[in-house]
mmCIF file of C-alpha atoms in Angstrom:
data_model
loop_
_atom_site.group_PDB
_atom_site.id
_atom_site.type_symbol
_atom_site.label_atom_id
_atom_site.label_comp_id
_atom_site.label_asym_id
_atom_site.label_seq_id
_atom_site.Cartn_x
_atom_site.Cartn_y
_atom_site.Cartn_z
ATOM 1 C CA UNK A 145 55.916 69.851 75.937
ATOM 2 C CA UNK A 146 53.638 66.944 76.821
ATOM 3 C CA UNK A 147 50.595 69.253 76.772
ATOM 4 C CA UNK A 148 51.519 70.610 73.342
ATOM 5 C CA UNK A 149 51.915 67.067 72.035
ATOM 6 C CA UNK A 150 48.466 66.088 73.290
ATOM 7 C CA UNK A 151 46.964 69.193 71.685
ATOM 8 C CA UNK A 152 48.696 68.353 68.404
ATOM 9 C CA UNK A 153 47.418 64.753 68.497
ATOM 10 C CA UNK A 154 43.925 65.984 69.254
ATOM 11 C CA UNK A 155 44.091 68.387 66.306
ATOM 12 C CA UNK A 156 45.273 65.611 63.984
ATOM 13 C CA UNK A 157 42.474 63.285 65.145
ATOM 14 C CA UNK A 158 39.897 66.015 64.662
ATOM 15 C CA UNK A 159 41.281 66.729 61.228
ATOM 16 C CA UNK A 160 41.103 63.098 60.110
ATOM 17 C CA UNK A 161 37.764 62.611 61.820
ATOM 18 C CA UNK A 162 36.461 65.596 59.868
ATOM 19 C CA UNK A 163 37.778 64.131 56.618
ATOM 20 C CA UNK A 164 36.031 60.847 57.318
ATOM 21 C CA UNK A 165 32.827 62.668 58.091
ATOM 22 C CA UNK A 166 33.092 64.632 54.850
ATOM 23 C CA UNK A 167 33.705 61.418 52.910
ATOM 24 C CA UNK A 168 30.665 59.845 54.543
ATOM 25 C CA UNK A 169 28.544 62.886 53.744
ATOM 26 C CA UNK A 170 29.659 62.781 50.115
ATOM 27 C CA UNK A 171 29.304 59.003 49.782
ATOM 28 C CA UNK A 172 26.373 56.692 49.286
ATOM 29 C CA UNK A 173 23.494 57.444 51.634
ATOM 30 C CA UNK A 174 22.154 54.078 52.743
ATOM 31 C CA UNK A 175 18.689 54.096 54.305
ATOM 32 C CA UNK A 176 18.696 52.637 57.809
ATOM 33 C CA UNK A 177 16.051 50.861 59.827
ATOM 34 C CA UNK A 178 14.047 49.891 56.740
ATOM 35 C CA UNK A 179 12.997 46.475 55.508
ATOM 36 C CA UNK A 180 13.531 45.470 51.910
ATOM 37 C CA UNK A 181 9.875 46.150 51.062
ATOM 38 C CA UNK A 182 9.962 49.538 52.775
ATOM 39 C CA UNK A 183 13.109 50.509 50.835
ATOM 40 C CA UNK A 184 11.463 49.289 47.630
ATOM 41 C CA UNK A 185 8.396 51.447 48.368
ATOM 42 C CA UNK A 186 10.703 54.433 48.926
ATOM 43 C CA UNK A 187 12.294 53.826 45.526
ATOM 44 C CA UNK A 188 8.922 53.626 43.826
ATOM 45 C CA UNK A 189 7.678 56.795 45.512
ATOM 46 C CA UNK A 190 10.809 58.730 44.607
ATOM 47 C CA UNK A 191 10.989 57.454 41.014
ATOM 48 C CA UNK A 192 14.381 55.832 41.629
ATOM 49 C CA UNK A 193 15.825 52.338 41.344
ATOM 50 C CA UNK A 194 16.724 50.216 44.367
ATOM 51 C CA UNK A 195 20.337 49.301 45.115
ATOM 52 C CA UNK A 196 20.849 46.398 47.535
ATOM 53 C CA UNK A 197 24.255 45.702 49.080
ATOM 54 C CA UNK A 198 24.070 41.991 50.002
ATOM 55 C CA UNK A 199 26.815 41.455 52.581
ATOM 56 C CA UNK A 200 27.855 39.371 55.574
ATOM 57 C CA UNK A 201 29.713 40.392 58.718
ATOM 58 C CA UNK A 202 32.687 38.108 57.930
ATOM 59 C CA UNK A 203 33.166 39.181 54.300
ATOM 60 C CA UNK A 204 36.424 41.126 53.824
ATOM 61 C CA UNK A 205 35.569 42.555 50.373
ATOM 62 C CA UNK A 206 32.205 43.674 51.788
ATOM 63 C CA UNK A 207 34.002 45.701 54.467
ATOM 64 C CA UNK A 208 36.396 47.092 51.881
ATOM 65 C CA UNK A 209 33.522 48.368 49.751
ATOM 66 C CA UNK A 210 31.793 49.820 52.816
ATOM 67 C CA UNK A 211 34.848 51.670 54.100
ATOM 68 C CA UNK A 212 36.822 52.511 50.955
ATOM 69 C CA UNK A 213 34.457 52.757 47.990
ATOM 70 C CA UNK A 214 30.934 53.695 49.042
ATOM 71 C CA UNK A 215 32.097 56.715 51.134
ATOM 72 C CA UNK A 216 33.633 58.329 48.025
ATOM 73 C CA UNK A 217 31.905 61.366 46.529
ATOM 74 C CA UNK A 218 32.361 59.979 43.018
ATOM 75 C CA UNK A 219 30.137 57.020 43.940
ATOM 76 C CA UNK A 220 27.779 58.987 46.147
ATOM 77 C CA UNK A 221 26.966 61.605 43.513
ATOM 78 C CA UNK A 222 25.772 58.926 41.086
ATOM 79 C CA UNK A 223 24.096 56.538 43.533
ATOM 80 C CA UNK A 224 22.233 59.144 45.576
ATOM 81 C CA UNK A 225 20.676 60.622 42.463
ATOM 82 C CA UNK A 226 19.723 57.312 40.857
ATOM 83 C CA UNK A 227 19.025 54.871 43.705
ATOM 84 C CA UNK A 228 17.479 54.296 47.062
ATOM 85 C CA UNK A 229 20.293 52.304 48.646
ATOM 86 C CA UNK A 230 19.994 49.696 51.386
ATOM 87 C CA UNK A 231 22.444 47.300 53.054
ATOM 88 C CA UNK A 232 21.147 43.868 54.100
ATOM 89 C CA UNK A 233 23.089 41.265 56.078
ATOM 90 C CA UNK A 234 22.278 37.999 54.304
ATOM 91 C CA UNK A 235 22.595 36.013 57.539
ATOM 92 C CA UNK A 236 20.292 38.061 59.764
ATOM 93 C CA UNK A 237 16.646 39.099 59.833
ATOM 94 C CA UNK A 238 15.111 38.947 56.375
ATOM 95 C CA UNK A 239 18.547 38.315 54.837
ATOM 96 C CA UNK A 240 18.254 34.506 54.487
ATOM 97 C CA UNK A 241 14.894 34.820 52.723
ATOM 98 C CA UNK A 242 16.268 37.433 50.313
ATOM 99 C CA UNK A 243 19.359 35.273 49.821
ATOM 100 C CA UNK A 244 17.096 32.509 48.467
ATOM 101 C CA UNK A 245 14.773 34.851 46.600
ATOM 102 C CA UNK A 246 17.570 36.458 44.599
ATOM 103 C CA UNK A 247 19.794 33.355 44.518
ATOM 104 C CA UNK A 248 22.806 35.106 46.006
ATOM 105 C CA UNK A 249 25.841 32.850 45.493
ATOM 106 C CA UNK A 250 28.799 34.884 46.760
ATOM 107 C CA UNK A 251 29.649 38.025 48.725
ATOM 108 C CA UNK A 252 29.496 40.844 48.185
ATOM 109 C CA UNK A 253 26.632 40.761 45.697
ATOM 110 C CA UNK A 254 25.185 44.078 44.538
ATOM 111 C CA UNK A 255 21.637 44.013 43.185
ATOM 112 C CA UNK A 256 20.122 46.735 41.010
ATOM 113 C CA UNK A 257 16.325 46.503 40.932
ATOM 114 C CA UNK A 258 13.526 48.494 39.393
ATOM 115 C CA UNK A 259 10.746 49.919 41.554
ATOM 116 C CA UNK A 260 8.738 46.687 41.191
ATOM 117 C CA UNK A 261 11.625 44.573 42.495
ATOM 118 C CA UNK A 262 12.645 43.183 39.107
ATOM 119 C CA UNK A 263 16.381 42.585 38.815
ATOM 120 C CA UNK A 264 18.026 44.806 36.226
ATOM 121 C CA UNK A 265 21.613 43.867 36.930
ATOM 122 C CA UNK A 266 23.931 42.399 39.524
ATOM 123 C CA UNK A 267 27.622 42.701 40.275
ATOM 124 C CA UNK A 268 29.343 39.970 42.261
ATOM 125 C CA UNK A 269 32.562 40.917 44.031
ATOM 126 C CA UNK A 270 34.088 44.222 45.014
ATOM 127 C CA UNK A 271 36.514 46.564 43.309
ATOM 128 C CA UNK A 272 38.806 48.895 45.237
ATOM 129 C CA UNK A 273 38.966 51.171 42.196
ATOM 130 C CA UNK A 274 35.844 53.322 42.615
ATOM 131 C CA UNK A 275 35.933 54.581 39.021
ATOM 132 C CA UNK A 276 36.070 51.031 37.641
ATOM 133 C CA UNK A 277 33.240 49.939 39.914
ATOM 134 C CA UNK A 278 31.113 52.885 38.818
ATOM 135 C CA UNK A 279 31.825 52.056 35.165
ATOM 136 C CA UNK A 280 30.580 48.489 35.776
ATOM 137 C CA UNK A 281 27.401 49.873 37.331
ATOM 138 C CA UNK A 282 26.706 52.228 34.428
ATOM 139 C CA UNK A 283 27.434 49.557 31.835
ATOM 140 C CA UNK A 284 25.224 47.102 33.710
ATOM 141 C CA UNK A 285 22.267 49.447 33.583
ATOM 142 C CA UNK A 286 22.728 50.087 29.876
ATOM 143 C CA UNK A 287 22.375 47.908 26.791
ATOM 144 C CA UNK A 288 24.886 45.363 28.121
ATOM 145 C CA UNK A 289 23.201 44.952 31.478
ATOM 146 C CA UNK A 290 21.788 41.639 32.693
ATOM 147 C CA UNK A 291 18.133 42.598 32.198
ATOM 148 C CA UNK A 292 18.693 44.099 28.735
ATOM 149 C CA UNK A 293 20.769 41.154 27.547
ATOM 150 C CA UNK A 294 18.293 38.620 28.934
ATOM 151 C CA UNK A 295 15.427 40.397 27.162
ATOM 152 C CA UNK A 296 17.332 40.180 23.884
ATOM 153 C CA UNK A 297 18.068 36.500 24.452
ATOM 154 C CA UNK A 298 14.457 35.744 25.375
ATOM 155 C CA UNK A 299 13.443 37.656 22.256
ATOM 156 C CA UNK A 300 15.329 35.161 20.119
ATOM 157 C CA UNK A 301 18.638 36.952 19.392
ATOM 158 C CA UNK A 302 21.256 34.305 18.711
ATOM 159 C CA UNK A 303 24.200 35.746 16.771
ATOM 160 C CA UNK A 304 27.616 34.655 17.990
ATOM 161 C CA UNK A 305 28.873 38.058 19.149
ATOM 162 C CA UNK A 306 25.750 38.665 21.228
ATOM 163 C CA UNK A 307 25.856 35.213 22.833
ATOM 164 C CA UNK A 308 29.534 35.633 23.757
ATOM 165 C CA UNK A 309 28.801 39.029 25.301
ATOM 166 C CA UNK A 310 25.810 37.600 27.165
ATOM 167 C CA UNK A 311 27.963 34.804 28.572
ATOM 168 C CA UNK A 312 30.381 37.375 29.988
ATOM 169 C CA UNK A 313 27.494 39.196 31.687
ATOM 170 C CA UNK A 314 26.129 35.946 33.118
ATOM 171 C CA UNK A 315 29.597 34.980 34.296
ATOM 172 C CA UNK A 316 29.881 38.297 36.133
ATOM 173 C CA UNK A 317 26.536 37.545 37.786
ATOM 174 C CA UNK A 318 27.721 34.044 38.846
ATOM 175 C CA UNK A 319 24.800 32.431 36.996
ATOM 176 C CA UNK A 320 26.394 29.098 36.101
ATOM 177 C CA UNK A 321 23.103 27.409 35.222
ATOM 178 C CA UNK A 322 22.081 30.047 32.675
ATOM 179 C CA UNK A 323 25.660 30.226 31.381
ATOM 180 C CA UNK A 324 25.582 26.496 30.636
ATOM 181 C CA UNK A 325 22.271 26.889 28.785
ATOM 182 C CA UNK A 326 23.505 29.806 26.673
ATOM 183 C CA UNK A 327 26.815 28.078 25.979
ATOM 184 C CA UNK A 328 24.974 25.057 24.625
ATOM 185 C CA UNK A 329 22.927 27.300 22.315
ATOM 186 C CA UNK A 330 26.131 29.010 21.171
ATOM 187 C CA UNK A 331 27.958 25.747 20.515
ATOM 188 C CA UNK A 332 25.157 23.592 19.094
ATOM 189 C CA UNK A 333 26.254 21.930 15.859
ATOM 190 C CA UNK A 334 29.504 23.912 15.964
ATOM 191 C CA UNK A 335 31.851 21.226 17.199
ATOM 192 C CA UNK A 336 34.058 21.471 14.119
ATOM 193 C CA UNK A 337 34.081 25.270 14.423
ATOM 194 C CA UNK A 338 35.626 24.939 17.886
ATOM 195 C CA UNK A 339 38.680 23.372 16.295
ATOM 196 C CA UNK A 340 39.334 26.528 14.274
ATOM 197 C CA UNK A 341 37.859 29.141 16.645
ATOM 198 C CA UNK A 342 39.715 29.409 19.988
ATOM 199 C CA UNK A 343 37.055 31.751 21.390
ATOM 200 C CA UNK A 344 34.314 29.174 20.884
ATOM 201 C CA UNK A 345 36.524 26.477 22.392
ATOM 202 C CA UNK A 346 37.260 28.761 25.342
ATOM 203 C CA UNK A 347 33.510 29.188 25.896
ATOM 204 C CA UNK A 348 33.150 25.402 25.892
ATOM 205 C CA UNK A 349 35.895 24.953 28.490
ATOM 206 C CA UNK A 350 34.553 27.693 30.741
ATOM 207 C CA UNK A 351 30.791 27.337 30.573
ATOM 208 C CA UNK A 352 29.829 23.798 29.575
ATOM 209 C CA UNK A 353 29.118 21.748 32.699
ATOM 210 C CA UNK A 354 27.172 18.787 31.309
ATOM 211 C CA UNK A 355 28.909 15.678 29.975
ATOM 212 C CA UNK A 356 25.590 14.833 28.321
ATOM 213 C CA UNK A 357 25.434 17.984 26.185
ATOM 214 C CA UNK A 358 25.787 17.859 22.409
ATOM 215 C CA UNK A 359 28.970 19.945 22.449
ATOM 216 C CA UNK A 360 30.588 17.760 25.121
ATOM 217 C CA UNK A 361 29.775 14.598 23.187
ATOM 218 C CA UNK A 362 31.333 16.053 20.031
ATOM 219 C CA UNK A 363 34.548 17.100 21.763
ATOM 220 C CA UNK A 364 34.758 13.796 23.635
ATOM 221 C CA UNK A 365 34.469 11.813 20.408
ATOM 222 C CA UNK A 366 37.137 13.986 18.722
ATOM 223 C CA UNK A 367 39.515 14.321 21.666
ATOM 224 C CA UNK A 368 42.666 13.586 19.722
ATOM 225 C CA UNK A 369 41.961 16.433 17.300
ATOM 226 C CA UNK A 370 41.356 18.851 20.172
ATOM 227 C CA UNK A 371 44.473 17.600 21.983
ATOM 228 C CA UNK A 372 46.532 18.299 18.870
ATOM 229 C CA UNK A 373 45.055 21.783 18.465
ATOM 230 C CA UNK A 374 44.864 23.015 22.062
ATOM 231 C CA UNK A 375 46.749 20.582 24.281
ATOM 232 C CA UNK A 376 45.616 17.793 26.565
ATOM 233 C CA UNK A 377 45.805 19.048 30.135
ATOM 234 C CA UNK A 378 43.108 21.733 30.123
ATOM 235 C CA UNK A 379 40.574 19.608 28.269
ATOM 236 C CA UNK A 380 41.130 16.550 30.462
ATOM 237 C CA UNK A 381 40.773 18.660 33.608
ATOM 238 C CA UNK A 382 37.511 20.214 32.378
ATOM 239 C CA UNK A 383 36.018 16.869 31.305
ATOM 240 C CA UNK A 384 36.973 15.161 34.548
ATOM 241 C CA UNK A 385 35.352 17.953 36.556
ATOM 242 C CA UNK A 386 32.173 17.715 34.453
ATOM 243 C CA UNK A 387 31.856 13.950 34.912
ATOM 244 C CA UNK A 388 32.508 14.330 38.646
ATOM 245 C CA UNK A 389 30.058 17.161 39.331
ATOM 246 C CA UNK A 390 27.085 16.153 37.198
ATOM 247 C CA UNK A 391 25.539 13.553 39.587
ATOM 248 C CA UNK A 392 24.433 16.371 41.887
ATOM 249 C CA UNK A 393 21.732 17.068 39.294
ATOM 250 C CA UNK A 394 19.986 13.866 40.372
ATOM 251 C CA UNK A 395 19.489 15.203 43.917
ATOM 252 C CA UNK A 396 16.692 17.762 44.216
ATOM 253 C CA UNK A 397 15.476 19.710 47.236
ATOM 254 C CA UNK A 398 12.136 21.518 47.046
ATOM 255 C CA UNK A 399 11.082 24.732 48.806
ATOM 256 C CA UNK A 400 9.812 22.721 51.803
ATOM 257 C CA UNK A 401 13.160 20.971 52.216
ATOM 258 C CA UNK A 402 11.987 17.607 50.857
ATOM 259 C CA UNK A 403 14.777 15.736 49.075
ATOM 260 C CA UNK A 404 14.235 13.466 46.076
ATOM 261 C CA UNK A 405 16.847 11.308 44.392
ATOM 262 C CA UNK A 406 16.522 10.197 40.762
ATOM 263 C CA UNK A 407 17.962 6.671 41.031
ATOM 264 C CA UNK A 408 17.003 5.764 37.465
ATOM 265 C CA UNK A 409 18.685 8.899 36.125
ATOM 266 C CA UNK A 410 21.857 8.110 38.070
ATOM 267 C CA UNK A 411 21.816 4.498 36.846
ATOM 268 C CA UNK A 412 21.597 5.691 33.232
ATOM 269 C CA UNK A 413 24.424 8.130 33.902
ATOM 270 C CA UNK A 414 26.616 5.345 35.265
ATOM 271 C CA UNK A 415 25.972 3.329 32.086
ATOM 272 C CA UNK A 416 26.976 6.371 30.028
ATOM 273 C CA UNK A 417 30.226 6.721 32.005
ATOM 274 C CA UNK A 418 31.011 3.048 31.478
ATOM 275 C CA UNK A 419 30.276 3.348 27.751
ATOM 276 C CA UNK A 420 32.678 6.311 27.577
ATOM 277 C CA UNK A 421 35.310 4.445 29.648
ATOM 278 C CA UNK A 422 35.451 7.156 32.313
ATOM 279 C CA UNK A 423 38.453 6.037 34.349
ATOM 280 C CA UNK A 424 37.211 7.100 37.786
ATOM 281 C CA UNK A 425 33.609 5.975 37.298
ATOM 282 C CA UNK A 426 33.490 3.962 40.541
ATOM 283 C CA UNK A 427 34.951 6.848 42.528
ATOM 284 C CA UNK A 428 32.338 9.237 41.081
ATOM 285 C CA UNK A 429 29.561 6.818 42.065
ATOM 286 C CA UNK A 430 30.866 6.564 45.623
ATOM 287 C CA UNK A 431 31.136 10.338 45.975
ATOM 288 C CA UNK A 432 27.563 10.591 44.700
ATOM 289 C CA UNK A 433 26.462 8.078 47.353
ATOM 290 C CA UNK A 434 28.097 10.307 49.979
ATOM 291 C CA UNK A 435 26.194 13.333 48.670
ATOM 292 C CA UNK A 436 22.889 11.419 48.634
ATOM 293 C CA UNK A 437 23.399 10.238 52.217
ATOM 294 C CA UNK A 438 24.094 13.800 53.328
ATOM 295 C CA UNK A 439 21.075 15.215 51.484
ATOM 296 C CA UNK A 440 18.717 12.597 52.941
ATOM 297 C CA UNK A 441 20.183 12.798 56.445
ATOM 298 C CA UNK A 442 21.342 9.166 56.514
ATOM 299 C CA UNK A 443 24.449 9.876 58.579
ATOM 300 C CA UNK A 444 25.361 6.250 59.262
ATOM 301 C CA UNK A 445 25.470 5.589 55.503
ATOM 302 C CA UNK A 446 27.341 8.875 55.091
ATOM 303 C CA UNK A 447 30.069 7.851 57.553
ATOM 304 C CA UNK A 448 30.284 4.334 56.107
ATOM 305 C CA UNK A 449 30.690 5.656 52.564
ATOM 306 C CA UNK A 450 33.306 8.201 53.656
ATOM 307 C CA UNK A 451 35.258 5.443 55.439
ATOM 308 C CA UNK A 452 35.031 3.300 52.323
ATOM 309 C CA UNK A 453 36.289 6.184 50.161
ATOM 310 C CA UNK A 454 39.309 6.720 52.436
ATOM 311 C CA UNK A 455 40.120 3.000 52.313
ATOM 312 C CA UNK A 456 39.749 2.630 48.534
ATOM 313 C CA UNK A 457 40.980 5.967 47.191
ATOM 314 C CA UNK A 458 43.220 7.350 49.901
ATOM 315 C CA UNK A 459 42.742 10.186 52.348
ATOM 316 C CA UNK A 460 42.308 13.623 50.804
ATOM 317 C CA UNK A 461 42.476 16.235 53.530
ATOM 318 C CA UNK A 462 40.084 18.708 51.942
ATOM 319 C CA UNK A 463 37.499 15.933 51.561
ATOM 320 C CA UNK A 464 37.936 14.704 55.141
ATOM 321 C CA UNK A 465 37.868 18.192 56.595
ATOM 322 C CA UNK A 466 34.618 19.066 54.815
ATOM 323 C CA UNK A 467 33.016 15.707 55.645
ATOM 324 C CA UNK A 468 33.748 16.258 59.337
ATOM 325 C CA UNK A 469 32.439 19.822 59.242
ATOM 326 C CA UNK A 470 29.117 18.520 57.893
ATOM 327 C CA UNK A 471 28.950 15.909 60.651
ATOM 328 C CA UNK A 472 29.793 18.519 63.279
ATOM 329 C CA UNK A 473 27.046 20.815 62.012
ATOM 330 C CA UNK A 474 24.278 18.346 61.203
ATOM 331 C CA UNK A 475 24.857 15.149 63.172
ATOM 332 C CA UNK A 476 25.632 16.127 66.739
ATOM 333 C CA UNK A 477 23.668 13.304 68.405
ATOM 334 C CA UNK A 478 25.109 10.172 66.749
ATOM 335 C CA UNK A 479 28.103 8.971 68.782
ATOM 336 C CA UNK A 480 28.967 6.218 66.289
ATOM 337 C CA UNK A 481 29.225 8.667 63.404
ATOM 338 C CA UNK A 482 31.274 11.142 65.464
ATOM 339 C CA UNK A 483 33.625 8.340 66.551
ATOM 340 C CA UNK A 484 34.223 7.426 62.911
ATOM 341 C CA UNK A 485 34.969 11.068 62.045
ATOM 342 C CA UNK A 486 37.408 11.372 64.938
ATOM 343 C CA UNK A 487 39.143 8.217 63.725
ATOM 344 C CA UNK A 488 39.654 9.649 60.221
ATOM 345 C CA UNK A 489 41.252 12.763 61.676
ATOM 346 C CA UNK A 490 43.506 10.965 64.156
ATOM 347 C CA UNK A 491 44.767 8.697 61.380
ATOM 348 C CA UNK A 492 45.503 11.731 59.217
ATOM 349 C CA UNK A 493 47.326 13.568 62.008
ATOM 350 C CA UNK A 494 49.577 10.534 62.497
ATOM 351 C CA UNK A 495 50.164 10.243 58.731
ATOM 352 C CA UNK A 496 50.950 13.935 58.385
ATOM 353 C CA UNK A 497 53.438 13.726 61.251
ATOM 354 C CA UNK A 498 55.088 10.726 59.613
ATOM 355 C CA UNK A 499 55.322 12.617 56.303
ATOM 356 C CA UNK A 500 56.858 15.594 58.086
ATOM 357 C CA UNK A 501 59.450 13.369 59.794
ATOM 358 C CA UNK A 502 60.617 12.084 56.390
ATOM 359 C CA UNK A 503 61.375 15.551 55.035
ATOM 360 C CA UNK A 504 65.099 16.178 54.447
ATOM 361 C CA UNK A 505 66.770 18.525 56.933
ATOM 362 C CA UNK A 506 67.052 22.163 55.940
ATOM 363 C CA UNK A 507 70.350 23.774 55.151
ATOM 364 C CA UNK A 508 71.534 26.645 57.293
ATOM 365 C CA UNK A 509 69.436 29.767 56.651
ATOM 366 C CA UNK A 510 66.662 27.920 54.811
ATOM 367 C CA UNK A 511 63.023 28.218 55.910
ATOM 368 C CA UNK A 512 60.516 25.589 54.893
ATOM 369 C CA UNK A 513 57.447 26.771 52.964
ATOM 370 C CA UNK A 514 54.222 26.643 54.963
ATOM 371 C CA UNK A 515 51.158 24.815 53.579
ATOM 372 C CA UNK A 516 48.084 26.898 52.784
ATOM 373 C CA UNK A 517 46.148 24.974 55.442
ATOM 374 C CA UNK A 518 47.672 23.278 58.464
ATOM 375 C CA UNK A 519 45.152 20.441 58.553
ATOM 376 C CA UNK A 520 46.613 18.937 61.729
ATOM 377 C CA UNK A 521 45.608 22.029 63.696
ATOM 378 C CA UNK A 522 42.129 22.073 62.168
ATOM 379 C CA UNK A 523 41.709 18.389 62.923
ATOM 380 C CA UNK A 524 42.814 18.844 66.543
ATOM 381 C CA UNK A 525 40.176 21.533 67.089
ATOM 382 C CA UNK A 526 37.450 19.403 65.514
ATOM 383 C CA UNK A 527 38.477 16.325 67.531
ATOM 384 C CA UNK A 528 38.266 18.342 70.729
ATOM 385 C CA UNK A 529 34.793 19.557 69.802
ATOM 386 C CA UNK A 530 33.448 16.147 68.740
ATOM 387 C CA UNK A 531 34.858 14.369 71.809
ATOM 388 C CA UNK A 532 33.151 16.713 74.278
#
């Protein structure tokens, strides 16, 4: 009986192994052992386009695409005829250079290039539905693809429907900078139209990132009208985020890693915030000082500013956790800075324990909801590492 069972299990394994092999044979055929330039040369020689799967080893959606989608015959039939396909780990070998060259912002990113290496389209993120993914690919290489839409925009096309469609394509490509530019073109001198056109207002909320833009200034000066039409919460959240994030534009890092900080630009921005009565102006300035200290490698100023923030504005765990991670990664040789970071975390562990002790007791059968991140555990690991 035992022997028959082993034979049956072996047969089942062979059967499923054969199915996997057939799926692999019918799926996308990725070239192996080739550099990006070699794969590009293969595409040019064969008269095909180049498909680049930009992935990392830790990316779950990347693995899903590799094991569930790309092995499917539906995908393979199209890709193998149209593309030379290559997978490149963005953290190994030539990956980091290509990551910068193509401005990859998230994983997985799928690049579709012509034989000269010009980007025709990109898709950011996976899709377990192979048919839907294939439809995105085909649409992206057609008239509504990134390259085609950009050519139309660069050619001067500016009608509202086109600009809205272009914004959706840019959003799918994670190109926030270009999205902000196109949104400003779309919304220029149309502040009043936003009050009667929810789609235009939605584009403002989603794509405008500059509190100095013409559209932002119009909405800001007519807030009460927009509150009455669309509500207060969403607009306030968007404006607060814009004021908070914009100072990063005054910190620039060139290709050689040299950092410059536009102090005059930041000073003018602070005056603008004061003129507009931005409530958390001082907090925004302090957070900007933290970012400048990090960018310039002034870790003593970085730690001092972080300590000041905690004292003046309270401890926010996500802030503290990320501040410490940056110190752990970039400032391993400054004992004073590490001591300060350890102090922040120990104070937070004690505070979190005190908060937990104040929680009311559970009734019989109840189970307390777990937080998304147990910061105490993360802090304990970081403390152990920094105190080595």
